[in-house]
Coordinates of C-alpha atoms and ligand atoms in Angstrom, one line a residue:
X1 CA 0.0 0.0 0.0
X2 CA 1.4 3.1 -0.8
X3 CA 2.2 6.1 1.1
X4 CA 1.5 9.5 0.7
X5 CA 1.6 12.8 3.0
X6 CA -1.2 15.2 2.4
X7 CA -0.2 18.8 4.0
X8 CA -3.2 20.9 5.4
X9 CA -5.1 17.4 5.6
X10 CA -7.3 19.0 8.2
X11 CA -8.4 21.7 6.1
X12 CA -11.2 22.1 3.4
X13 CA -9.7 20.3 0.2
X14 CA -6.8 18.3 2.1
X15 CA -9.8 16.2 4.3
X16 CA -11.7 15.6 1.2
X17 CA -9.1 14.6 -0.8
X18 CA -7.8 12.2 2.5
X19 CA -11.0 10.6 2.4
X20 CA -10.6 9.9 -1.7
X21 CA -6.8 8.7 -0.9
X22 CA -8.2 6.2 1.1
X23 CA -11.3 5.0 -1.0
X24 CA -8.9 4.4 -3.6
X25 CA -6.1 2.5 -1.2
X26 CA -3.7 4.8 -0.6
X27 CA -2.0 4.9 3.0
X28 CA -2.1 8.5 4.6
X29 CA -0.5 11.0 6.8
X30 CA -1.7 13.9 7.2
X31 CA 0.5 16.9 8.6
X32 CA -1.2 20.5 9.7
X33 CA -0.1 22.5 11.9
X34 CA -4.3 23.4 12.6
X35 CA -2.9 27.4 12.3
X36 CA -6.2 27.2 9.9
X37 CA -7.9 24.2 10.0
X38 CA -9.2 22.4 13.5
X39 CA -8.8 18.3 13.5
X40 CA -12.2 17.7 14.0
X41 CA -11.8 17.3 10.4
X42 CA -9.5 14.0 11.4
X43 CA -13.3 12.5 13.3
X44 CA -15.0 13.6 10.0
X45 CA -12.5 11.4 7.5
X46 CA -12.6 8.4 10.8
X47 CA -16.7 8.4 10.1
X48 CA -16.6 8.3 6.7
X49 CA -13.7 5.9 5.9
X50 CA -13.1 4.2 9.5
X51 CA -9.5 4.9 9.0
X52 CA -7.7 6.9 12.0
X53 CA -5.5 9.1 10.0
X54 CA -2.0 10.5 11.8
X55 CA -1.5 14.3 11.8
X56 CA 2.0 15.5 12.6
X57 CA 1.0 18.9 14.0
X58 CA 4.1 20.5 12.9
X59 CA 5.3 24.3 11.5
X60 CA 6.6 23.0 7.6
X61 CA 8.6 26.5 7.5
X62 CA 10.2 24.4 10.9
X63 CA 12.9 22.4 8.5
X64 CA 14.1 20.2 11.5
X65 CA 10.5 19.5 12.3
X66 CA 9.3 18.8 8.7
X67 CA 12.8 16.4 8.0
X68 CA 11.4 14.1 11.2
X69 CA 8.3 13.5 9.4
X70 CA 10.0 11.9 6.1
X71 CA 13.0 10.3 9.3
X72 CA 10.1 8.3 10.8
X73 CA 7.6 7.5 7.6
X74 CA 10.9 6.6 4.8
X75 CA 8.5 4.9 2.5
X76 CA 6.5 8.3 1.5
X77 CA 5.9 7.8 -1.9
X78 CA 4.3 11.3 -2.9
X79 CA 3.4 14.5 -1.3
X80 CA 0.3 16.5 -1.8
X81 CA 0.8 19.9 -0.6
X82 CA -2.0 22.1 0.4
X83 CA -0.7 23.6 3.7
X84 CA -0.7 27.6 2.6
X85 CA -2.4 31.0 3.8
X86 CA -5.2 31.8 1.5
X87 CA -6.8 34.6 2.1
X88 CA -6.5 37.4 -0.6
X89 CA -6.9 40.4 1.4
X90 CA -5.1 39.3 4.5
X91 CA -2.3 38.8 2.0
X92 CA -1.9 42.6 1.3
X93 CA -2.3 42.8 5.1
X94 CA 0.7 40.5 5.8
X95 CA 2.5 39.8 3.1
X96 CA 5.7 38.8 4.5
X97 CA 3.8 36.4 6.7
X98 CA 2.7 34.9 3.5
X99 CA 5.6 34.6 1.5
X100 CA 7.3 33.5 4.4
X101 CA 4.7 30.7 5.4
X102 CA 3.7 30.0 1.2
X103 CA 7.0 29.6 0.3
X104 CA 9.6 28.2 3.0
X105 CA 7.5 25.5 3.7
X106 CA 7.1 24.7 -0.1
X107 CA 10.9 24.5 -0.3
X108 CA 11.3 22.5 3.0
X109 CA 9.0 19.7 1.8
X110 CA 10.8 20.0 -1.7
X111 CA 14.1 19.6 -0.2
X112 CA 12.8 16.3 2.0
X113 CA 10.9 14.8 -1.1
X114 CA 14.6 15.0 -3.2
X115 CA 16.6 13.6 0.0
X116 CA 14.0 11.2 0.9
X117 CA 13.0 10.3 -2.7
X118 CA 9.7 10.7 -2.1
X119 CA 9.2 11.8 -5.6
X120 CA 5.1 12.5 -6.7
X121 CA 4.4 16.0 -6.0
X122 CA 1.3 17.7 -6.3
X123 CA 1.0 21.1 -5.6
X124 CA -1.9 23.1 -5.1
X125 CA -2.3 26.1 -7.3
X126 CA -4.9 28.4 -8.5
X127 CA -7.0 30.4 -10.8
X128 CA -5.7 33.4 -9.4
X129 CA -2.9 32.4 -11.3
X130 CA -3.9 33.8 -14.7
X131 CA -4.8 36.8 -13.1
X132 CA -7.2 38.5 -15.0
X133 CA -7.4 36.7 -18.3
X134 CA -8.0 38.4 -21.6
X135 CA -9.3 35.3 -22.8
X136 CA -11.8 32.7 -21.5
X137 CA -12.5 30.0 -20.7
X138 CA -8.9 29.2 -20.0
X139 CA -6.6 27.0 -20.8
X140 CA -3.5 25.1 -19.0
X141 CA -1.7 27.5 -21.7
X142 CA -3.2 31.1 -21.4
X143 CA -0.3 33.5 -20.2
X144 CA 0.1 34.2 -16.6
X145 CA -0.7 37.8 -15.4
X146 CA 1.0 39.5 -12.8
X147 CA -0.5 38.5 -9.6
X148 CA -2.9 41.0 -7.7
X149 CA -2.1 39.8 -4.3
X150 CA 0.8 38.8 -2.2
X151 CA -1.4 35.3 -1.9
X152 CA -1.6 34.8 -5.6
X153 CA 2.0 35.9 -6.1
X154 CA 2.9 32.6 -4.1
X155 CA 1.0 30.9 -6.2
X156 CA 2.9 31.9 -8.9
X157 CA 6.5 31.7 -7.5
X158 CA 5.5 28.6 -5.6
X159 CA 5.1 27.0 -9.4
X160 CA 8.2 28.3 -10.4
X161 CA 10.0 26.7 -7.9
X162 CA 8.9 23.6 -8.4
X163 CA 9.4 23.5 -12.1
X164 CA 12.9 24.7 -11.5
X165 CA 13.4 22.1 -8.9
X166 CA 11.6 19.4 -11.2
X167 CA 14.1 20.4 -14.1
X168 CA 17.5 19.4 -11.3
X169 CA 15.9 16.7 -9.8
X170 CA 14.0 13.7 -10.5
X171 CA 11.0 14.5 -9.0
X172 CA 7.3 13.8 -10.9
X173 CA 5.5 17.2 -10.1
X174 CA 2.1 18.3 -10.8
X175 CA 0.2 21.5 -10.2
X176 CA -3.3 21.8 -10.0
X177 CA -4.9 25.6 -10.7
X178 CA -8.3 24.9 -8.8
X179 CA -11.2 27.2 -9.8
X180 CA -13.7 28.1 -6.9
X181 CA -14.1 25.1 -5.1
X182 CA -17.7 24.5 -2.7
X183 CA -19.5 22.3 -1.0
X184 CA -19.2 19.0 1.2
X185 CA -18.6 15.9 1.0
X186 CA -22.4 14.3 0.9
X187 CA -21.8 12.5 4.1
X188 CA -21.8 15.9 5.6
X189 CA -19.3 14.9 8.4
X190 CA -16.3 17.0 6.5
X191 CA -17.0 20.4 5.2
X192 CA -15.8 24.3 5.2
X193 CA -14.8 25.8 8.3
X194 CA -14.1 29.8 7.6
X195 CA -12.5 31.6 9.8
X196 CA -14.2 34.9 10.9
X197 CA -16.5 36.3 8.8
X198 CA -16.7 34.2 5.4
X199 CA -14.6 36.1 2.3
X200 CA -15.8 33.4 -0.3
X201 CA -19.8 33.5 -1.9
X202 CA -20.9 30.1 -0.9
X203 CA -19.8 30.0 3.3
X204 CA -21.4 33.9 3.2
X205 CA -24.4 32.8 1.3
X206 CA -25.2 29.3 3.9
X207 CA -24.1 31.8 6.5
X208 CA -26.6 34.5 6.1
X209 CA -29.5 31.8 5.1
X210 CA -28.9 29.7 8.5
X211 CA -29.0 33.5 10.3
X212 CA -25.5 33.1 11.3
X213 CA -25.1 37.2 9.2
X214 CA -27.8 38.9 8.9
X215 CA -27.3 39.5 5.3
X216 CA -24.8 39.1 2.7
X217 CA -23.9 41.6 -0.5
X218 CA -23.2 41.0 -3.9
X219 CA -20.3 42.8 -5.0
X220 CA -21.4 44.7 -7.6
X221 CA -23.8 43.8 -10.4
X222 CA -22.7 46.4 -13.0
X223 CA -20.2 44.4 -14.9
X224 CA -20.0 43.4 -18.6
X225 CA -21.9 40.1 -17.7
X226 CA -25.0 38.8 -18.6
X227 CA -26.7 40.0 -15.5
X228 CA -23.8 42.0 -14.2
X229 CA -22.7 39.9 -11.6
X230 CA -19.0 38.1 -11.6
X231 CA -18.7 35.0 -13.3
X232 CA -16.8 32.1 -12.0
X233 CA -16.5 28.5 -12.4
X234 CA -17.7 26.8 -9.1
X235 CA -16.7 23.2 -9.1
X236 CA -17.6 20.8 -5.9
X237 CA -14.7 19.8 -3.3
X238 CA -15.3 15.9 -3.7
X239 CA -14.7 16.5 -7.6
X240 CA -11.6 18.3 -6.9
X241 CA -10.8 15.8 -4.1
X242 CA -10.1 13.0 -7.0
X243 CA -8.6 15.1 -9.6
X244 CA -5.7 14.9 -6.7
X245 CA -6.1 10.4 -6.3
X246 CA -6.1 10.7 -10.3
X247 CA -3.0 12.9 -10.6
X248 CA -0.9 10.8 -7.9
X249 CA -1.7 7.7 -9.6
X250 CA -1.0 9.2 -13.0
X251 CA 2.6 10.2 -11.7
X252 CA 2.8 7.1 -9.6
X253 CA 2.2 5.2 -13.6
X254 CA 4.1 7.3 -15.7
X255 CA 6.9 7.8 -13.5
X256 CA 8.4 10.4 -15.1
X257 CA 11.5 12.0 -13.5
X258 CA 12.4 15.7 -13.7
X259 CA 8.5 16.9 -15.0
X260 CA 6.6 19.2 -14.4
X261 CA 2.6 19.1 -15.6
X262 CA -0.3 21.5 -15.0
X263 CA -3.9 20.8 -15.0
X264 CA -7.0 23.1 -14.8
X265 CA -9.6 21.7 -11.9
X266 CA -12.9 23.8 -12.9
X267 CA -16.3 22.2 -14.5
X268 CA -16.0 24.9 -17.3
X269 CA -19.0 26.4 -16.5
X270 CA -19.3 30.0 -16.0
X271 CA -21.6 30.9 -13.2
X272 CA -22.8 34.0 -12.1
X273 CA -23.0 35.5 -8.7
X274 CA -26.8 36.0 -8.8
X275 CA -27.1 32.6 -10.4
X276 CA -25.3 30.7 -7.5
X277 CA -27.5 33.1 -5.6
X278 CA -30.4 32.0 -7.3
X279 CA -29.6 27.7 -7.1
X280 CA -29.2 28.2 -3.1
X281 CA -32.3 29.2 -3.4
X282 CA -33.9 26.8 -5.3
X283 CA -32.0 23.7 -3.2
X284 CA -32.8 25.4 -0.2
X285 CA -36.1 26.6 -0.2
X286 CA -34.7 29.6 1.9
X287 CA -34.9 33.3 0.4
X288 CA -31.4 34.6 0.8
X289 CA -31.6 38.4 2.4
X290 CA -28.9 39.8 0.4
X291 CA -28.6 43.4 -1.6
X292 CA -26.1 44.9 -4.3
X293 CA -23.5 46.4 -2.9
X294 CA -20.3 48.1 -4.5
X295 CA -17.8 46.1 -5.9
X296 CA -15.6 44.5 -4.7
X297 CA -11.4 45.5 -4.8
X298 CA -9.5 43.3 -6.9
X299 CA -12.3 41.1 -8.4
X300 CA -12.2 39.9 -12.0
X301 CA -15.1 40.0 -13.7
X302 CA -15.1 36.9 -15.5
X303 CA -12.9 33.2 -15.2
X304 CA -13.4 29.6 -16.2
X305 CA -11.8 26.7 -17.3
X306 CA -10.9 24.7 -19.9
X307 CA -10.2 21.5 -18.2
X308 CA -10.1 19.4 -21.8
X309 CA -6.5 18.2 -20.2
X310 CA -7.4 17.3 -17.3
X311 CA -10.4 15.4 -18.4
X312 CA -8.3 13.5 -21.1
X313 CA -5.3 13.0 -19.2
X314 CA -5.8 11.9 -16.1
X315 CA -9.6 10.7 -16.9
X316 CA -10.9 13.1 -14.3
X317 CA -14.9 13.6 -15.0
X318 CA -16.8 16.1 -12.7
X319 CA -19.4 14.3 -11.1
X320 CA -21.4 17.2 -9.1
X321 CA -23.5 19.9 -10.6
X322 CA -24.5 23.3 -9.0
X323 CA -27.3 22.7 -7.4
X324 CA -25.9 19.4 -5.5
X325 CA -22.8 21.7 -4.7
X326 CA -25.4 24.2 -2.9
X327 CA -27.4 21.8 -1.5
X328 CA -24.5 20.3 0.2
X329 CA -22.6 22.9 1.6
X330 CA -26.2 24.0 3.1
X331 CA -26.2 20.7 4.5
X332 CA -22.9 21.2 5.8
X333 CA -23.7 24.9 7.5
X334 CA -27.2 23.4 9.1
X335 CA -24.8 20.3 10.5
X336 CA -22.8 22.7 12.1
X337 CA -25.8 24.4 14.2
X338 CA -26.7 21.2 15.5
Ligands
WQD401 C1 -16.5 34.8 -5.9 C2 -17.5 35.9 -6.4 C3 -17.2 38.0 -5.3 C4 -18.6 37.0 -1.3 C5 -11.0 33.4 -4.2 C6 -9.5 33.5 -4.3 C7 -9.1 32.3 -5.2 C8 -9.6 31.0 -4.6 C9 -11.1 31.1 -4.4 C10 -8.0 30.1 -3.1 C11 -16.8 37.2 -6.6 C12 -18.6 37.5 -5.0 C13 -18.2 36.9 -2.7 C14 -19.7 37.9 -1.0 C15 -20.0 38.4 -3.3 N1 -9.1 30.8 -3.3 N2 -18.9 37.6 -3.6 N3 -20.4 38.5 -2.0 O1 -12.6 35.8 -5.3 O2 -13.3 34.2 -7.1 O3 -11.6 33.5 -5.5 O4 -11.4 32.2 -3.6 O5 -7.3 29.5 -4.0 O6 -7.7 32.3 -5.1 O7 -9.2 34.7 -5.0 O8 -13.9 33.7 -4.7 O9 -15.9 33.3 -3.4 O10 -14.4 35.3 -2.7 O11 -15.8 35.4 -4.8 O12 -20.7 39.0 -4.2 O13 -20.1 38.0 0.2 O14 -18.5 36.1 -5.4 O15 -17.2 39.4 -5.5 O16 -17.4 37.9 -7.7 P1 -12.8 34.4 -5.7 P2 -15.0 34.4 -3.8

């Protein structure tokens, strides 16, 4: 059975895609440092797969610490990063926090995965990568813009170190630019956990609807669009959960040394704000007290993928639609009133 380490496995994405490890016979150890992230999540993956999973709960930018991870697991076969900051705005806040937390902790786990040969890599990247694209829906190959926030820029530079590293050493690496991902896994025993007062549409919209805000705005509706909301591509957290199974066991196959691949995760459907608005409501039955408010800094007005490569090379299919995305991140947000 083979091995891998999942960093941030007690957040959002890293529990999910734990749980899909494991449904598909992986071994796993999760290490999070729960800076972001609580370990209930760790009693949520037990539930749904009866696995105890370990969590190291160590700092990665800690290079002593991370090296006594790989010192007493040697068989690690791959790594799945996800252990970052993420928030845009805190970003500009703190930025040195984030480069210093993005990035050293990207190069510690590099620098174990060479010296323990540990050599599948997937890293998890972003949209915000292509910045603000003059072209959509986008492709693995649309030019990068510069990035509009400290967190994005570590997106960026955390790519180009591990393609730099990829082209020294033999290591297998993979990055994965997720769109917006939502929802829960339909167990409803993992989900979203936002710190403070919800940043992203779908933990502000359950929010507001379960009375937990008393109501929610849309940042602007006066853009080019076709009802003047933002579009985005909103794609469900169990169908990002197995891109990540998919792309280890595609690295784990092909086994190629020194490479570096990048695949878009979004369903290629462009969704507007006022449309996600409006399939809450229909799943929900709830009327969602929200108004139009100003926009918001730093928003694009319109990104979604092309995931052709994705869904031909590593035989990834999205299996969730919009309306089973909202239904089950409401789930999620009622569970957690309970
Ligand atoms: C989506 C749309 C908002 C809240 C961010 C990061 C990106 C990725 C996903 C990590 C926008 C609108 C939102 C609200 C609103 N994160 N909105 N009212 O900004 O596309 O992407 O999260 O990788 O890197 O940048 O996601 O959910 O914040 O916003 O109208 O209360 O919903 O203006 O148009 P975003 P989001």
């Amino acid at each position: 059975m083979q091995t891998i380490l999942v960093t941030g496995g007690c957040g959002f994405i890293g529990a999910h895609t734990i749980v899909d490890l494991i449904e598909h016979g992986f071994n796993v150890i999760s290490v999070d440092n729960l800076s972001r992230a609580s370990d209930k999540s760790l009693l949520g993956i037990e539930k749904i797969t009866g696995k105890k999973i370990k969590n190291y709960t160590i700092d990665l930018t800690d290079k002593v610490a991370t090296e006594s991870i790989f010192k007493e697991n040697p068989n690690i076969t791959g790594i799945i990063h996800f252990a970052a900051y993420k928030a845009v705005g805190e970003s500009v806040e703190k930025p040195l926090d984030y480069y210093e937390n993005n990035l050293c902790s990207l190069v510690n786990l590099l620098q174990m995965a060479v010296k323990y040969n540990a050599p599948h890599f997937i890293f998890s990247s972003s949209c915000t990568v292509y910045g603000n694209p003059e072209t959509i829906p986008v492709t693995e190959e649309t030019p990068l813009q510069t990035a509009t926030s400290p967190y994005g820029a570590t997106k960026q530079m955390g790519e180009t170190i591990i393609k730099d590293t990829a082209f020294t050493y033999p290591l297998s690496t993979i990055l994965l630019r997720y769109f917006n991902p939502v929802g829960a896994h339909p167990s409803i025993a993992i989900g979203e956990l936002p710190i403070g007062r919800p940043q992203n549409l779908v933990p502000a919209i359950t929010q507001t609807a379960i009375g937990k805000l008393p109501m929610m705005q849309v940042h602007g509706s006066d853009y080019d669009t076709r009802d003047g909301s933002c579009i985005r591509d909103y794609i469900h957290v169990c169908d990002i959960a197995h891109a990540h199974t998919l792309a280890i066991q595609y690295s784990i196959k092909n086994n190629k040394p020194k490479s570096c691949e990048v695949f878009n995760l979004g369903t290629g459907n462009g969704i507007t704000v006022l449309e996600a608005i409006k399939a809450f409501e229909k799943v929900s039955g709830v009327q969602l007290n929200y108004e139009i408010g100003p926009r918001r800094a730093g928003d694009i007005v319109s990104i979604y993928a092309n995931n052709d490569k994705a869904v031909n090379q590593l035989g990834w299919k999205c299996k969730y639609g919009l309306e089973e995305m909202m239904l089950t991140a409401w789930q999620w947000e009622q569970s957690l009133s309970k």
